[in-house]
Short mmCIF file of C-alpha atoms in Angstrom, two decimals:
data_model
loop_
_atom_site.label_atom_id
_atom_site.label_comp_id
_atom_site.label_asym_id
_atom_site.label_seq_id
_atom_site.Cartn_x
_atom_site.Cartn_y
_atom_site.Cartn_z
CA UNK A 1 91.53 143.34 144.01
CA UNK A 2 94.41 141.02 143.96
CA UNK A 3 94.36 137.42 142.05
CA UNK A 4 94.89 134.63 143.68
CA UNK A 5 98.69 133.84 143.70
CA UNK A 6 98.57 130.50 145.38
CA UNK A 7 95.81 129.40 142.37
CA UNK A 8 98.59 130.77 140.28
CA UNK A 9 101.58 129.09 141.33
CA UNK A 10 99.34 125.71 141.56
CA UNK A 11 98.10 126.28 137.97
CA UNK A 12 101.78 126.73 136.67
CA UNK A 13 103.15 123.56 137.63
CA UNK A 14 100.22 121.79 137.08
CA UNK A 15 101.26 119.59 134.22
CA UNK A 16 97.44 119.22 132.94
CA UNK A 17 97.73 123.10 132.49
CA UNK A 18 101.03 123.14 130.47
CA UNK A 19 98.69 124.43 127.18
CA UNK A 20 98.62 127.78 129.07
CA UNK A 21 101.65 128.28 131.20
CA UNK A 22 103.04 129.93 128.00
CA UNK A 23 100.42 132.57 128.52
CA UNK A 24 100.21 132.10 132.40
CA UNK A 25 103.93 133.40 132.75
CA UNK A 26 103.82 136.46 130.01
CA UNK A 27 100.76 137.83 131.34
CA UNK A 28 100.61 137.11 135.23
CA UNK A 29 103.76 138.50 137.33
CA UNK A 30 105.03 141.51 135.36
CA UNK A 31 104.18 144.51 136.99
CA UNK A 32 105.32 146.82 133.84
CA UNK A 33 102.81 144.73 131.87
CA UNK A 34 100.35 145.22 134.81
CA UNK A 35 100.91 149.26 134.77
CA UNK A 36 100.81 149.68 131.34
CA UNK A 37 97.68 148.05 130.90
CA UNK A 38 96.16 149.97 133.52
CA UNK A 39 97.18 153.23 132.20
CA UNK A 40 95.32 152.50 128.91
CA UNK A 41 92.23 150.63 130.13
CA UNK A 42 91.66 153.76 132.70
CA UNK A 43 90.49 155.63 129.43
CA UNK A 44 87.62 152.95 129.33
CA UNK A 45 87.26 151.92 132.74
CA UNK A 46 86.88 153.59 136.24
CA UNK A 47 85.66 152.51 139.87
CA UNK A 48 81.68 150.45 140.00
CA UNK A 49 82.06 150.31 136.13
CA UNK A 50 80.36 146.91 134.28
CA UNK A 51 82.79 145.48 131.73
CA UNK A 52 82.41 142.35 129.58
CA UNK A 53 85.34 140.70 127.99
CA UNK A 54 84.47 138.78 125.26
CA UNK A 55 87.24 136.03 124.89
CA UNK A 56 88.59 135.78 128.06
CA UNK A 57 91.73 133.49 127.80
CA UNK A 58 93.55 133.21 131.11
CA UNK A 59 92.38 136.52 132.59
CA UNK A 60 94.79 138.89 132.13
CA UNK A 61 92.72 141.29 131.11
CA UNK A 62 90.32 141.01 134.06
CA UNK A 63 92.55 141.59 136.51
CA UNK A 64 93.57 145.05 135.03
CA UNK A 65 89.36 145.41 134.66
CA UNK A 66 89.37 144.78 138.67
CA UNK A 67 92.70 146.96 139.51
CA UNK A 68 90.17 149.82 138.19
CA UNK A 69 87.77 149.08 140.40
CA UNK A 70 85.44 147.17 137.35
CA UNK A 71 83.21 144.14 137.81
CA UNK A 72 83.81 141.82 135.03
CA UNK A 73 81.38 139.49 133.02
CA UNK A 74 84.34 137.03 131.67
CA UNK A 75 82.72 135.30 128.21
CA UNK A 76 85.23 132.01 127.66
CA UNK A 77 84.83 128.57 126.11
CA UNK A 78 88.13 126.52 126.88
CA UNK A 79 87.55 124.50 129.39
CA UNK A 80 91.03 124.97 130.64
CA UNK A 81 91.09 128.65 130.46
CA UNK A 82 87.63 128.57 132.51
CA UNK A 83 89.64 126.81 135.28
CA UNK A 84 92.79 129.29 135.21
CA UNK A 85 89.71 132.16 135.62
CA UNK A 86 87.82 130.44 138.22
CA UNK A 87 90.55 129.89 140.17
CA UNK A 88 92.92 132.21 139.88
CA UNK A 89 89.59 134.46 140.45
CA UNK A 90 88.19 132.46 142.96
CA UNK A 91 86.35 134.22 145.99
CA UNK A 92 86.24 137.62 143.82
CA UNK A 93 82.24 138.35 143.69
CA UNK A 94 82.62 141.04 140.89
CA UNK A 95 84.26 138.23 137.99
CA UNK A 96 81.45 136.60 136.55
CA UNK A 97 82.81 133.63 133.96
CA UNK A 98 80.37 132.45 131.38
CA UNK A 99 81.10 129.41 129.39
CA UNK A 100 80.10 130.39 126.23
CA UNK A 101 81.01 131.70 122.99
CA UNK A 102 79.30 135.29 122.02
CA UNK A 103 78.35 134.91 118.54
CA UNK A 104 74.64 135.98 116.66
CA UNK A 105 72.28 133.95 118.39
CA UNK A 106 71.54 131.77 120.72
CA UNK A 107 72.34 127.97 119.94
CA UNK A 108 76.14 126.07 119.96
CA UNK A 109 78.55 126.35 117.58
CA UNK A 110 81.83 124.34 116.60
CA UNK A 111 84.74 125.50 118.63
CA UNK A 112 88.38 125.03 116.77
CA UNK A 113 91.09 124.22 119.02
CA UNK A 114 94.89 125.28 118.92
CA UNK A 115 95.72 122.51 121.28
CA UNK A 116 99.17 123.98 121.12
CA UNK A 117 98.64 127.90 121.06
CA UNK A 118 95.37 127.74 122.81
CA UNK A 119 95.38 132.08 122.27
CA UNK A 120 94.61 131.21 118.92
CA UNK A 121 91.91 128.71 119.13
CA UNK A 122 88.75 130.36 117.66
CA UNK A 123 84.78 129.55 116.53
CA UNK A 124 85.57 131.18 113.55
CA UNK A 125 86.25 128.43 110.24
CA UNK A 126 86.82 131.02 107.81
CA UNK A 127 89.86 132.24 110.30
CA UNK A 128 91.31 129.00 110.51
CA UNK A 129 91.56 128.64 106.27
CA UNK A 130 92.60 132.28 106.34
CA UNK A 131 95.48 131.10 108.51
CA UNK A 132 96.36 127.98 106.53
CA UNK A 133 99.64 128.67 105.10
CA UNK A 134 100.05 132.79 105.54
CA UNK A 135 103.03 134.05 106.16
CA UNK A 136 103.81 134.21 109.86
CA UNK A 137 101.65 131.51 110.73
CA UNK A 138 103.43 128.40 109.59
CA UNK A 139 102.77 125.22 111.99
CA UNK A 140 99.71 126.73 113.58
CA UNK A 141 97.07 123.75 113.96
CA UNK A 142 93.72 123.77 114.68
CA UNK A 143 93.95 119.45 115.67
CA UNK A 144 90.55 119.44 118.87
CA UNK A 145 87.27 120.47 117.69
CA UNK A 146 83.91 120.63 120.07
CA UNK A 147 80.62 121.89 120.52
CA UNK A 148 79.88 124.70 123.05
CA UNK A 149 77.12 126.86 123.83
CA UNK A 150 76.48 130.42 122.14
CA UNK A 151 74.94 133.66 123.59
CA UNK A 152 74.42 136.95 122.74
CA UNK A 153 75.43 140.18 123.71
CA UNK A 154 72.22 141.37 124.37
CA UNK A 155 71.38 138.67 126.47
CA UNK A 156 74.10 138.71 128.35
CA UNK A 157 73.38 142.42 128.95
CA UNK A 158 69.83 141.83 129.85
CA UNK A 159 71.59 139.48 132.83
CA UNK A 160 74.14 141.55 134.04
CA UNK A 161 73.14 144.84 133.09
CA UNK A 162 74.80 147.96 130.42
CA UNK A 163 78.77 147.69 130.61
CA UNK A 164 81.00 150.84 130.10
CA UNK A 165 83.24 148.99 128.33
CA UNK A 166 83.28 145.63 126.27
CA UNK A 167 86.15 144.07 124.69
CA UNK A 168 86.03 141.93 122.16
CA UNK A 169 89.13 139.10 121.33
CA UNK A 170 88.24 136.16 119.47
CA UNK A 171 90.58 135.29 116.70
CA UNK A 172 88.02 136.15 113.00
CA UNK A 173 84.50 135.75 115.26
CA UNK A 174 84.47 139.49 115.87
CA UNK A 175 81.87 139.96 112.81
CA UNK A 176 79.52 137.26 114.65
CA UNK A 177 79.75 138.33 118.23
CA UNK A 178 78.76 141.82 116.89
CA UNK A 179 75.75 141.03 115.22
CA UNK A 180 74.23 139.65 118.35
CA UNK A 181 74.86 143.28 119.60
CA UNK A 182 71.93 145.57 119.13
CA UNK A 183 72.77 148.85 120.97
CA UNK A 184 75.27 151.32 121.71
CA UNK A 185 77.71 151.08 124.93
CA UNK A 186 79.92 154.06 125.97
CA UNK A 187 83.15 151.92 124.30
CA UNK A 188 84.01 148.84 123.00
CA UNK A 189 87.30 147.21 121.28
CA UNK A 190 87.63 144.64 118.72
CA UNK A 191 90.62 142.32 117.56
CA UNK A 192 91.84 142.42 113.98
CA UNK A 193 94.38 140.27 112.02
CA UNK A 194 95.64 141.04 108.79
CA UNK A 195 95.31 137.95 107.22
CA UNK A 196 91.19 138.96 108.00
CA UNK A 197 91.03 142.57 106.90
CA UNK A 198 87.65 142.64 105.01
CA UNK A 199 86.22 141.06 108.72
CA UNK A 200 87.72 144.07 109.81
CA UNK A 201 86.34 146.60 107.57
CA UNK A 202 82.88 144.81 108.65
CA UNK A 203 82.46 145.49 111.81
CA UNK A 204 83.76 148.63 111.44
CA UNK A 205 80.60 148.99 109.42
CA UNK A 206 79.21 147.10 112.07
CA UNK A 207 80.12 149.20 115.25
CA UNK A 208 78.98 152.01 112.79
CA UNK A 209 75.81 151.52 112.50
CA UNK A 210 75.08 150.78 116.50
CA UNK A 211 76.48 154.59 116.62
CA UNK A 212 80.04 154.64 117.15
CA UNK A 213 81.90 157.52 115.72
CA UNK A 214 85.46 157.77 116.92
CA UNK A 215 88.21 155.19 116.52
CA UNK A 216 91.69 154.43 118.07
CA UNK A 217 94.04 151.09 117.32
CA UNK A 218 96.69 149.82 119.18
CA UNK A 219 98.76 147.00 117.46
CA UNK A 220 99.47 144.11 119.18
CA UNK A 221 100.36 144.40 122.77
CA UNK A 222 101.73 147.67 122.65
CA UNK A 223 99.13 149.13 124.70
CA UNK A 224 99.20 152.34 122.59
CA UNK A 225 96.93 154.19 120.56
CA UNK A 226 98.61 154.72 116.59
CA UNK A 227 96.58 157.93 116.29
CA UNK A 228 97.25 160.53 118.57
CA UNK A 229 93.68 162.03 117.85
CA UNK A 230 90.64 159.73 117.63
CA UNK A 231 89.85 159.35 113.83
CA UNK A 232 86.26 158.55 111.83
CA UNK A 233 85.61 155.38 110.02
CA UNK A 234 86.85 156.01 106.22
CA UNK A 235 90.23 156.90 107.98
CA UNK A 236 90.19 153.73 110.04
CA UNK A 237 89.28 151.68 107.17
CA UNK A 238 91.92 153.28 104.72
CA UNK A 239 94.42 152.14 107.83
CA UNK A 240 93.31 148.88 108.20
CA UNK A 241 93.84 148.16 104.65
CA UNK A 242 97.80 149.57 104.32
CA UNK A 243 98.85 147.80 106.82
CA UNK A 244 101.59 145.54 106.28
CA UNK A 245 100.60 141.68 106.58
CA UNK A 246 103.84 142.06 108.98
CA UNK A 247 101.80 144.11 111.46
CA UNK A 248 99.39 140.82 111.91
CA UNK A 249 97.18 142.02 114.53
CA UNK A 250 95.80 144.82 117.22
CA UNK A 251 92.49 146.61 118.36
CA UNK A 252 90.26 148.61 117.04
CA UNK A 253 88.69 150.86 119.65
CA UNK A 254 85.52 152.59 119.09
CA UNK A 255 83.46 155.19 120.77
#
């Protein structure tokens, strides 16, 4: 399924969208980009597959999901990365966009907005101190601040059905959105920072528990696994932890 280039185009010279044509032009466009995250979502994904992505931004991600032949619940609260999804998805049955936050119950939450690095906008308060004056994230600001509505997992899944795959990107909320999670799925991912590692170590405790055994990272947007073997959760954890702040951030994979 291909995006909707027009919708593109429009959205990138639409000067009420300049807070994402950063992240319009790296992630929409570059067929390398597109090929390598194929290759590495295939492990996850195949044809008829259900996945959720949990902190949707712009959508790059679904349109790898859909390249696989995936339907895709889409979980995102900016209002202006809503619009880039709805349109630039527009007419595409299998994307689904809810305008939510996933966090531990149902209810709103405050939603903290990187008016200028929107990626980094987040639900999470604790993640926004965490970031206040660390090293490599000078002049980040959190300046908008709203209400928005909050599901669950489970919920969701009782409305769309089991996913094969869920991934999980929401700058320090990872904790939350997993405790509204209350049964196994064939795979999911998480983000990490390093300026967060015990939120980390949490849900790896977390995913644990819900019956996950094997784990994989990839740092950044490498899209490849550090371990060429899938490892158990003390050797994850002891990972996680000797990282160098330098590495900032990547996914934890779980299955």
């Amino acid at each position: 399924m291909q995006f909707n280039r027009a919708a593109l185009d429009s959205l990138k010279s639409d000067p009420a969208a300049s807070p994402i044509h950063r992240s319009l032009g790296f992630y929409y466009g570059n067929a390398e980009h597109d090929a390598a995250l194929d290759a590495f979502y295939a492990r996850f994904v195949g044809p008829g597959d259900l996945v959720f992505d949990v902190g949707a931004h712009v959508g790059d991600r679904i349109g790898s999901f859909r390249r696989l032949g995936a339907r895709v619940v889409a979980v995102e609260p900016q209002p202006l990365c809503l619009r880039a999804i709805r349109e630039i998805y527009a007419g595409d049955d299998d994307v689904v966009a809810v305008p939510a936050v996933c966090g531990g119950s149902a209810g709103t939450v405050d939603f903290y907005v990187n008016s200028a690095n929107p990626t980094v906008s987040t639900a999470s308060s604790d993640f926004v101190r965490a970031a206040d004056g660390a090293d490599g994230w000078q002049g980040q600001v959190w300046d908008e601040q709203f209400r928005v509505r909050s599901v669950t997992l489970d919920s969701l899944f009782a409305e769309h059905g089991i996913p094969a795959f869920v991934k999980i990107d929401v700058e320090g909320f990872e904790e939350t959105v997993l405790s509204g999670l209350s049964r196994s799925v064939p795979a999911l991912s998480f983000e990490f920072t390093t300026i967060e590692r015990e939120v980390a170590l949490r849900c790896l405790g977390r995913v644990t528990g819900l019956g996950f055994k094997e784990f994989n990272i990839a740092m950044g947007e490498s899209m490849s696994m550090t371990f060429p073997e899938w490892v158990g959760r003390e050797e994850m954890a002891t990972h996680i932890r000797e990282l160098p702040h330098e590495a900032n951030a990547g996914d934890v994979y779980c299955r």
